[in-house]
Tab-separated table of C-alpha atoms and ligand atoms in Angstrom:
chain	number	residue	atom	x	y	z
A	1	MET	CA	44.120	22.619	-150.288
A	2	ILE	CA	42.579	21.663	-146.965
A	3	TYR	CA	39.193	23.256	-146.598
A	4	PHE	CA	38.132	23.324	-142.950
A	5	ASP	CA	35.677	26.228	-143.272
A	6	ASN	CA	32.536	24.289	-144.099
A	7	SER	CA	30.345	26.154	-141.617
A	8	ALA	CA	30.991	29.329	-143.616
A	9	THR	CA	30.109	27.641	-146.863
A	10	THR	CA	30.648	24.408	-148.782
A	11	PHE	CA	31.560	23.663	-152.381
A	12	PRO	CA	28.939	22.292	-154.771
A	13	THR	CA	29.372	18.599	-155.508
A	14	GLU	CA	29.614	17.159	-159.027
A	15	ARG	CA	26.078	15.819	-158.665
A	16	VAL	CA	24.762	19.302	-157.803
A	17	ARG	CA	26.641	20.904	-160.698
A	18	ALA	CA	25.301	18.293	-163.131
A	19	ALA	CA	21.732	18.672	-161.851
A	20	CYS	CA	21.939	22.463	-162.196
A	21	SER	CA	23.221	22.332	-165.708
A	22	ALA	CA	20.533	19.793	-166.674
A	23	ALA	CA	17.951	22.270	-165.332
A	24	MET	CA	19.290	25.031	-167.569
A	25	THR	CA	18.286	23.699	-170.967
A	26	ASP	CA	15.986	25.804	-173.155
A	27	GLU	CA	13.206	23.236	-172.649
A	28	LEU	CA	13.268	23.884	-168.895
A	29	SER	CA	13.912	27.613	-168.961
A	30	GLY	CA	10.348	28.830	-169.335
A	31	ASN	CA	8.583	30.725	-166.581
A	32	PRO	CA	6.805	28.217	-164.306
A	33	GLY	CA	3.868	30.654	-164.298
A	34	SER	CA	3.452	30.637	-168.103
A	35	LEU	CA	0.509	28.832	-169.645
A	36	HIS	CA	2.302	27.424	-172.693
A	37	LYS	CA	4.113	24.122	-172.759
A	38	LEU	CA	7.493	25.623	-171.772
A	39	GLY	CA	5.838	27.029	-168.651
A	40	VAL	CA	4.149	23.712	-167.927
A	41	ALA	CA	7.471	21.849	-168.260
A	42	ALA	CA	9.274	24.288	-165.936
A	43	ASP	CA	6.389	24.185	-163.453
A	44	SER	CA	6.314	20.427	-163.398
A	45	ALA	CA	10.097	20.155	-162.853
A	46	TYR	CA	9.892	22.821	-160.153
A	47	ASN	CA	7.087	20.961	-158.373
A	48	GLU	CA	9.163	17.801	-158.520
A	49	CYS	CA	11.941	19.697	-156.624
A	50	LEU	CA	9.425	21.044	-154.132
A	51	ASN	CA	7.800	17.664	-153.466
A	52	ASN	CA	11.112	15.866	-153.097
A	53	THR	CA	12.564	18.566	-150.832
A	54	ALA	CA	9.475	18.426	-148.615
A	55	LYS	CA	9.625	14.628	-148.442
A	56	LEU	CA	13.320	14.636	-147.531
A	57	LEU	CA	12.666	17.142	-144.737
A	58	GLY	CA	9.653	15.296	-143.339
A	59	ALA	CA	7.264	18.075	-144.365
A	60	LYS	CA	4.375	18.632	-146.774
A	61	PRO	CA	5.006	20.525	-150.044
A	62	GLN	CA	2.622	23.281	-148.954
A	63	GLU	CA	4.834	23.841	-145.893
A	64	ILE	CA	7.986	24.571	-147.913
A	65	VAL	CA	9.014	27.925	-149.415
A	66	PHE	CA	12.192	28.401	-151.432
A	67	THR	CA	13.953	31.631	-150.466
A	68	SER	CA	17.259	33.240	-151.448
A	69	CYS	CA	19.107	32.158	-148.280
A	70	ALA	CA	18.565	31.255	-144.642
A	71	THR	CA	18.807	34.928	-143.681
A	72	GLU	CA	15.738	35.630	-145.793
A	73	SER	CA	14.025	32.591	-144.273
A	74	ALA	CA	14.728	33.909	-140.752
A	75	ASN	CA	13.470	37.392	-141.608
A	76	THR	CA	10.300	36.024	-143.169
A	77	ALA	CA	9.625	33.683	-140.268
A	78	ILE	CA	10.382	35.934	-137.311
A	79	ARG	CA	9.196	39.281	-138.582
A	80	GLY	CA	6.395	37.814	-140.676
A	81	PHE	CA	5.072	35.820	-137.725
A	82	MET	CA	5.115	38.757	-135.294
A	83	SER	CA	3.527	41.064	-137.842
A	84	ARG	CA	0.700	38.626	-138.582
A	85	ASN	CA	0.020	37.431	-135.025
A	86	LYS	CA	-0.220	40.648	-133.026
A	87	ARG	CA	-2.558	39.113	-130.483
A	88	ALA	CA	-0.267	36.150	-129.751
A	89	GLY	CA	1.747	38.258	-127.275
A	90	ASN	CA	4.333	41.010	-127.132
A	91	THR	CA	7.316	38.922	-125.964
A	92	VAL	CA	9.874	36.884	-127.897
A	93	VAL	CA	12.380	34.660	-126.105
A	94	SER	CA	15.791	33.767	-127.485
A	95	THR	CA	19.524	33.965	-126.637
A	96	ARG	CA	22.341	36.333	-127.569
A	97	THR	CA	24.275	33.472	-129.189
A	98	GLU	CA	21.960	33.182	-132.184
A	99	HIS	CA	23.250	33.886	-135.682
A	100	LYS	CA	22.991	37.522	-136.782
A	101	ALA	CA	20.167	36.544	-139.124
A	102	THR	CA	18.046	36.017	-136.008
A	103	LEU	CA	19.620	38.661	-133.754
A	104	GLU	CA	19.052	41.493	-136.214
A	105	CYS	CA	15.405	40.482	-136.625
A	106	LEU	CA	15.037	40.531	-132.841
A	107	ALA	CA	16.695	43.957	-132.654
A	108	ASN	CA	14.224	45.149	-135.269
A	109	LEU	CA	11.318	43.802	-133.223
A	110	GLU	CA	12.648	45.614	-130.146
A	111	LYS	CA	12.809	48.835	-132.125
A	112	ASN	CA	9.155	48.308	-132.960
A	113	GLY	CA	8.092	47.980	-129.333
A	114	TYR	CA	8.311	44.239	-128.748
A	115	ASN	CA	9.884	42.816	-125.612
A	116	VAL	CA	12.734	40.397	-126.358
A	117	VAL	CA	13.992	38.244	-123.490
A	118	TYR	CA	17.520	36.890	-124.005
A	119	LEU	CA	18.126	33.799	-121.892
A	120	PRO	CA	21.576	33.349	-120.382
A	121	VAL	CA	23.611	30.516	-121.919
A	122	GLY	CA	25.988	28.223	-120.061
A	123	SER	CA	29.579	27.340	-120.939
A	124	ASP	CA	28.065	24.428	-122.894
A	125	GLY	CA	26.267	26.989	-125.072
A	126	LYS	CA	22.845	25.779	-123.969
A	127	PRO	CA	20.116	28.223	-122.893
A	128	ASP	CA	19.147	28.349	-119.226
A	129	LEU	CA	16.005	26.219	-119.161
A	130	GLY	CA	14.881	27.514	-115.760
A	131	ALA	CA	14.922	31.040	-117.165
A	132	LEU	CA	13.019	29.781	-120.217
A	133	GLU	CA	10.337	28.281	-117.993
A	134	ASP	CA	10.042	31.521	-115.998
A	135	THR	CA	9.750	33.589	-119.174
A	136	LEU	CA	7.108	31.313	-120.639
A	137	ALA	CA	5.222	31.168	-117.344
A	138	ALA	CA	4.977	34.980	-117.266
A	139	GLY	CA	2.573	34.681	-120.242
A	140	ASP	CA	2.579	37.014	-123.263
A	141	CYS	CA	5.295	34.996	-125.048
A	142	ALA	CA	4.354	34.769	-128.719
A	143	LEU	CA	7.509	33.192	-130.077
A	144	MET	CA	10.715	31.432	-129.098
A	145	CYS	CA	13.705	31.553	-131.464
A	146	PHE	CA	16.569	29.088	-131.111
A	147	THR	CA	19.331	27.464	-133.170
A	148	LEU	CA	19.616	23.696	-133.389
A	149	VAL	CA	23.410	23.694	-133.892
A	150	ASN	CA	25.449	26.796	-133.165
A	151	ASN	CA	27.561	27.839	-136.153
A	152	GLU	CA	30.588	28.921	-134.093
A	153	THR	CA	30.867	26.189	-131.485
A	154	GLY	CA	28.688	23.293	-132.684
A	155	SER	CA	26.726	23.450	-129.416
A	156	ILE	CA	23.507	21.447	-129.746
A	157	LEU	CA	20.152	22.783	-128.548
A	158	PRO	CA	18.299	20.604	-126.021
A	159	ASN	CA	15.345	20.680	-128.379
A	160	GLU	CA	13.246	17.975	-126.738
A	161	GLU	CA	13.553	19.494	-123.271
A	162	ILE	CA	12.641	22.914	-124.653
A	163	LEU	CA	9.555	21.499	-126.341
A	164	LYS	CA	8.489	19.708	-123.173
A	165	ILE	CA	8.749	22.951	-121.185
A	166	LYS	CA	6.886	24.924	-123.837
A	167	ASN	CA	4.095	22.357	-124.136
A	168	ARG	CA	3.698	22.188	-120.362
A	169	VAL	CA	3.990	25.891	-119.517
A	170	SER	CA	2.916	27.810	-122.594
A	171	PRO	CA	1.567	25.597	-125.401
A	172	SER	CA	0.332	28.629	-127.334
A	173	THR	CA	3.887	29.961	-127.827
A	174	PHE	CA	5.221	29.335	-131.350
A	175	PHE	CA	8.709	28.012	-132.104
A	176	TYR	CA	11.146	29.222	-134.781
A	177	LEU	CA	14.212	27.051	-135.254
A	178	ASP	CA	17.388	27.783	-137.215
A	179	ALA	CA	18.543	24.374	-138.455
A	180	VAL	CA	21.103	25.665	-140.963
A	181	GLN	CA	24.133	23.951	-139.408
A	182	ALA	CA	22.289	20.746	-138.564
A	183	LEU	CA	21.016	19.843	-142.014
A	184	GLY	CA	22.855	16.952	-143.649
A	185	LYS	CA	24.775	16.289	-140.434
A	186	ILE	CA	22.021	14.837	-138.298
A	187	ARG	CA	18.730	13.448	-139.567
A	188	ILE	CA	16.065	16.125	-139.749
A	189	ASP	CA	12.398	15.246	-139.697
A	190	LEU	CA	10.449	18.474	-139.378
A	191	HIS	CA	7.259	16.995	-138.050
A	192	LYS	CA	9.237	15.213	-135.322
A	193	LEU	CA	11.352	18.302	-134.511
A	194	GLY	CA	8.188	20.017	-133.340
A	195	CYS	CA	8.971	23.537	-134.499
A	196	ASP	CA	6.463	25.795	-136.246
A	197	MET	CA	8.964	27.476	-138.569
A	198	CYS	CA	12.448	26.458	-139.580
A	199	SER	CA	15.191	27.727	-141.865
A	200	PHE	CA	17.819	26.018	-144.002
A	201	SER	CA	20.508	27.127	-146.417
A	202	GLY	CA	21.599	25.431	-149.643
A	203	HIS	CA	25.217	26.549	-149.598
A	204	LYS	CA	25.893	24.854	-146.253
A	205	ILE	CA	25.024	21.429	-147.672
A	206	HIS	CA	27.102	21.497	-150.874
A	207	GLY	CA	24.368	23.202	-152.863
A	208	ILE	CA	24.917	26.533	-154.557
A	209	LYS	CA	24.629	29.973	-153.008
A	210	GLY	CA	21.394	31.860	-153.559
A	211	VAL	CA	18.847	29.392	-152.242
A	212	GLY	CA	17.415	28.682	-148.827
A	213	VAL	CA	14.280	27.028	-147.512
A	214	LEU	CA	11.689	28.213	-145.066
A	215	TYR	CA	9.390	25.671	-143.445
A	216	VAL	CA	6.110	26.983	-142.091
A	217	ARG	CA	3.962	24.339	-140.423
A	218	GLU	CA	0.529	24.007	-141.978
A	219	GLY	CA	-1.913	26.262	-140.147
A	220	VAL	CA	0.725	28.773	-138.985
A	221	ARG	CA	0.027	32.182	-140.487
A	222	ILE	CA	2.805	34.629	-141.327
A	223	ASP	CA	2.954	37.802	-143.399
A	224	PRO	CA	5.097	37.325	-146.499
A	225	PHE	CA	8.255	39.399	-146.692
A	226	ILE	CA	8.411	39.719	-150.472
A	227	LEU	CA	5.227	40.891	-152.146
A	228	GLY	CA	4.430	40.717	-155.835
A	229	GLY	CA	2.954	38.210	-158.250
A	230	GLY	CA	1.856	35.763	-155.566
A	231	GLN	CA	4.174	32.878	-156.464
A	232	GLN	CA	4.777	30.129	-153.892
A	233	ARG	CA	1.228	30.438	-152.565
A	234	GLY	CA	1.783	34.155	-151.948
A	235	MET	CA	4.449	33.346	-149.345
A	236	ARG	CA	7.334	34.584	-151.479
A	237	SER	CA	6.651	36.379	-154.709
A	238	GLY	CA	9.108	36.398	-157.591
A	239	THR	CA	9.556	34.005	-160.495
A	240	GLN	CA	10.651	30.639	-159.140
A	241	SER	CA	14.127	29.481	-160.122
A	242	LEU	CA	14.166	25.869	-161.206
A	243	VAL	CA	17.979	25.833	-161.141
A	244	LEU	CA	18.168	27.003	-157.520
A	245	ALA	CA	15.381	24.702	-156.374
A	246	ARG	CA	17.048	21.795	-158.180
A	247	SER	CA	20.405	22.599	-156.574
A	248	PHE	CA	18.842	22.530	-153.106
A	249	GLU	CA	16.899	19.345	-153.774
A	250	THR	CA	19.947	17.553	-155.190
A	251	ALA	CA	22.256	18.698	-152.392
A	252	LEU	CA	19.699	17.621	-149.814
A	253	GLU	CA	19.182	14.256	-151.489
A	254	GLU	CA	22.941	13.652	-151.507
A	255	ALA	CA	23.368	14.885	-147.929
A	256	SER	CA	20.565	12.589	-146.781
A	257	GLU	CA	22.485	9.524	-147.943
A	258	GLY	CA	24.837	7.990	-145.392
A	259	VAL	CA	24.332	10.640	-142.699
A	260	GLU	CA	25.461	8.258	-139.941
A	261	ASP	CA	28.600	7.069	-141.777
A	262	ALA	CA	29.575	10.668	-142.539
A	263	TYR	CA	28.995	11.584	-138.885
A	264	ASP	CA	31.325	8.797	-137.737
A	265	ILE	CA	34.123	9.919	-140.073
A	266	VAL	CA	33.816	13.538	-138.946
A	267	ALA	CA	33.597	12.487	-135.285
A	268	SER	CA	36.880	10.600	-135.574
A	269	ILE	CA	38.596	13.582	-137.268
A	270	ASN	CA	37.258	15.863	-134.538
A	271	ALA	CA	38.397	13.523	-131.738
A	272	TYR	CA	41.884	13.272	-133.262
A	273	LEU	CA	42.216	17.061	-133.564
A	274	ARG	CA	40.895	17.677	-130.050
A	275	LYS	CA	43.512	15.316	-128.632
A	276	GLU	CA	46.430	16.576	-130.728
A	277	LEU	CA	45.609	20.268	-130.275
A	278	ALA	CA	45.073	19.960	-126.534
A	279	ALA	CA	48.504	18.288	-126.342
A	280	ARG	CA	49.872	21.470	-127.942
A	281	LYS	CA	48.297	23.677	-125.260
A	282	ALA	CA	45.431	24.847	-127.456
A	283	ILE	CA	42.183	25.369	-125.558
A	284	ILE	CA	39.199	23.533	-126.949
A	285	LEU	CA	36.217	25.889	-126.782
A	286	SER	CA	33.543	23.715	-128.382
A	287	PRO	CA	31.613	21.857	-125.676
A	288	ASP	CA	32.383	18.146	-125.262
A	289	ASP	CA	28.923	17.225	-126.512
A	290	ALA	CA	28.994	19.614	-129.501
A	291	LEU	CA	28.246	18.395	-133.007
A	292	PRO	CA	31.642	17.157	-134.289
A	293	TYR	CA	31.326	19.160	-137.516
A	294	VAL	CA	32.487	22.306	-135.683
A	295	LEU	CA	35.599	22.606	-133.551
A	296	ASN	CA	36.375	25.951	-131.944
A	297	VAL	CA	39.918	26.203	-130.627
A	298	SER	CA	41.979	28.965	-129.019
A	299	PHE	CA	45.653	28.854	-129.999
A	300	ASP	CA	48.180	29.932	-127.398
A	301	GLY	CA	50.184	32.974	-128.547
A	302	PHE	CA	48.330	33.583	-131.816
A	303	GLU	CA	45.461	35.984	-132.340
A	304	SER	CA	42.646	34.466	-134.391
A	305	GLU	CA	43.378	36.330	-137.574
A	306	THR	CA	47.126	35.705	-137.377
A	307	MET	CA	46.564	31.967	-137.091
A	308	LEU	CA	44.044	32.085	-139.955
A	309	HIS	CA	46.622	33.709	-142.230
A	310	CYS	CA	49.456	31.435	-141.050
A	311	LEU	CA	47.327	28.415	-141.980
A	312	GLU	CA	46.477	30.045	-145.284
A	313	ILE	CA	50.191	29.969	-146.198
A	314	TYR	CA	49.819	26.174	-146.134
A	315	ASP	CA	46.622	26.339	-148.213
A	316	ILE	CA	44.514	25.492	-145.170
A	317	PHE	CA	41.289	27.439	-144.723
A	318	VAL	CA	39.504	28.091	-141.416
A	319	SER	CA	37.455	30.944	-139.900
A	320	THR	CA	37.903	33.354	-137.057
A	321	VAL	CA	34.342	34.252	-136.009
A	322	SER	CA	31.406	33.430	-138.296
A	323	ALA	CA	32.012	34.441	-141.904
A	324	CYS	CA	29.462	37.243	-141.874
A	325	SER	CA	31.069	38.952	-138.849
A	326	SER	CA	34.722	38.185	-139.574
A	327	LYS	CA	35.404	41.240	-141.727
A	328	ALA	CA	34.394	43.423	-138.762
A	329	LYS	CA	37.448	42.076	-136.876
A	330	LYS	CA	35.428	41.351	-133.796
A	331	VAL	CA	35.977	38.817	-131.074
A	332	SER	CA	33.236	36.208	-131.229
A	333	TYR	CA	30.144	37.365	-129.343
A	334	VAL	CA	29.043	33.743	-129.144
A	335	LEU	CA	32.148	32.796	-127.149
A	336	LEU	CA	31.950	35.882	-124.940
A	337	GLU	CA	28.261	35.206	-124.198
A	338	SER	CA	29.164	31.608	-123.282
A	339	GLY	CA	31.580	32.922	-120.662
A	340	VAL	CA	34.881	32.492	-122.537
A	341	PRO	CA	37.349	35.154	-121.300
A	342	GLN	CA	38.151	37.881	-123.834
A	343	LYS	CA	41.851	36.924	-124.056
A	344	ILE	CA	41.053	33.321	-124.933
A	345	ALA	CA	38.229	34.270	-127.303
A	346	ALA	CA	40.586	36.684	-129.122
A	347	ASN	CA	42.706	33.667	-130.183
A	348	ALA	CA	39.792	31.484	-131.259
A	349	VAL	CA	39.673	29.770	-134.618
A	350	ARG	CA	36.730	27.830	-135.965
A	351	ILE	CA	37.619	24.638	-137.782
A	352	SER	CA	34.585	23.186	-139.520
A	353	PHE	CA	34.265	19.963	-141.447
A	354	SER	CA	32.247	18.382	-144.161
A	355	ARG	CA	31.716	14.714	-144.871
A	356	TYR	CA	34.347	14.989	-147.600
A	357	ASN	CA	37.226	15.824	-145.223
A	358	THR	CA	39.662	13.044	-144.376
A	359	MET	CA	41.868	11.943	-141.500
A	360	ALA	CA	44.910	12.515	-143.744
A	361	GLU	CA	43.909	16.192	-143.928
A	362	ALA	CA	43.629	16.350	-140.148
A	363	GLU	CA	47.125	14.854	-139.800
A	364	GLU	CA	48.507	17.349	-142.287
A	365	PHE	CA	46.761	20.152	-140.379
A	366	ILE	CA	48.587	19.154	-137.191
A	367	ARG	CA	51.894	18.960	-139.017
A	368	CYS	CA	51.350	22.502	-140.296
A	369	VAL	CA	50.330	23.796	-136.850
A	370	ASP	CA	53.624	22.418	-135.485
A	371	GLU	CA	55.516	24.145	-138.262
A	372	ILE	CA	53.681	27.413	-137.618
A	373	TYR	CA	54.661	27.240	-133.938
A	374	ASP	CA	58.298	26.475	-134.892
A	375	LYS	CA	58.500	29.278	-137.428
A	376	PHE	CA	56.275	32.041	-136.141
A	377	ALA	CA	55.652	31.697	-132.407
A	378	VAL	CA	57.212	34.384	-130.270
A	379	ARG	CA	59.304	32.531	-127.694
A	380	LYS	CA	58.441	33.522	-124.147
B	401	PLP	N1	22.016	30.579	-139.450
B	401	PLP	C1	23.166	29.964	-139.211
B	401	PLP	C2	23.308	29.119	-137.981
B	401	PLP	C3	24.253	30.114	-140.097
B	401	PLP	O1	25.413	29.496	-139.848
B	401	PLP	C4	24.073	30.926	-141.242
B	401	PLP	C5	25.201	31.168	-142.166
B	401	PLP	O2	26.331	31.320	-141.734
B	401	PLP	C6	22.833	31.534	-141.453
B	401	PLP	C7	21.832	31.350	-140.544
B	401	PLP	C8	22.591	32.403	-142.660
B	401	PLP	O3	22.628	31.613	-143.815
B	401	PLP	P1	22.651	32.265	-145.269
B	401	PLP	O4	24.070	32.511	-145.610
B	401	PLP	O5	22.028	31.217	-146.145
B	401	PLP	O6	21.837	33.495	-145.210
């Protein structure tokens, strides 16, 4: 099997599996809220996960909330912030190339009377910074919502330039950042990133599904999304899961080792595929300066889904649009918003890597693409 669909999800590593099973013994299966010694043991192990996760992200433990996924983190951050900070302004600024987890929250805000400004994006996937400055200068902008690495193209946000503009033009505007596709691929230090809220997902970094993280900078007030027993400082009620927290912590710890070496391996795989695919008349849709972990390519003569299933015959797995939209059989809105013509976008396939992919897999991928063209392409 060649798994090139790592932006959709990744597989848990051996280290994550072992850490999860070690967290599932009877001795550690008490409720962290219980007063007896089983509760104390679970609470202490859970706090160890929390402290280590915070440290690895460059945050304080009180700034970290474990959630069920990044979608929950986004909902809590965006909707919780706007609900709590009604006097901060009525406008939110973002783009139409965000993940649905953000876009649906923005649509919900619009339904509730907020003004959402969607900045145009260029063919490089980056938001128009002049339009950002104008929007911020108009005042009334409570929140900006952006994604550090786009999940469909790998386009990288000009985070530092955005922060400079915000701090110069509208320092009171808050900043929500989706860093789901950046984690484990580039070094993340939350206090240096300069955002006020940030979301992450365990299953994108070889953790298990069912756990995400929300960072809320100390001093930023948001309304919690899930109400109940007041766990996690009232930010997210519900009995804490040591197993899920441990899986995130372990995956993050592993992903934080050798980030630069992993990047170099993936960059060389990406460069090889770009060259070989372009030589076969495929159109490379990821910007030149995209994160190498994502490569979006339009194959001549094959609709996205047809190519996906042709590759599947060879036990090679890729995506059409992002996994959560792919069942709807849509052409990627991210590509269309970035100015890719419909006909080219309709043939787009997302190839996405993890640090565990190899050059041998990339070579085999090309061999299979050649065979697919020989066997299945309709001769013109
Ligand atoms: N944000 C981005 C950029 C993503 O790629 C994804 C998942 O595809 C999400 C948010 C949502 O993550 P989760 O599946 O943890 O809800």
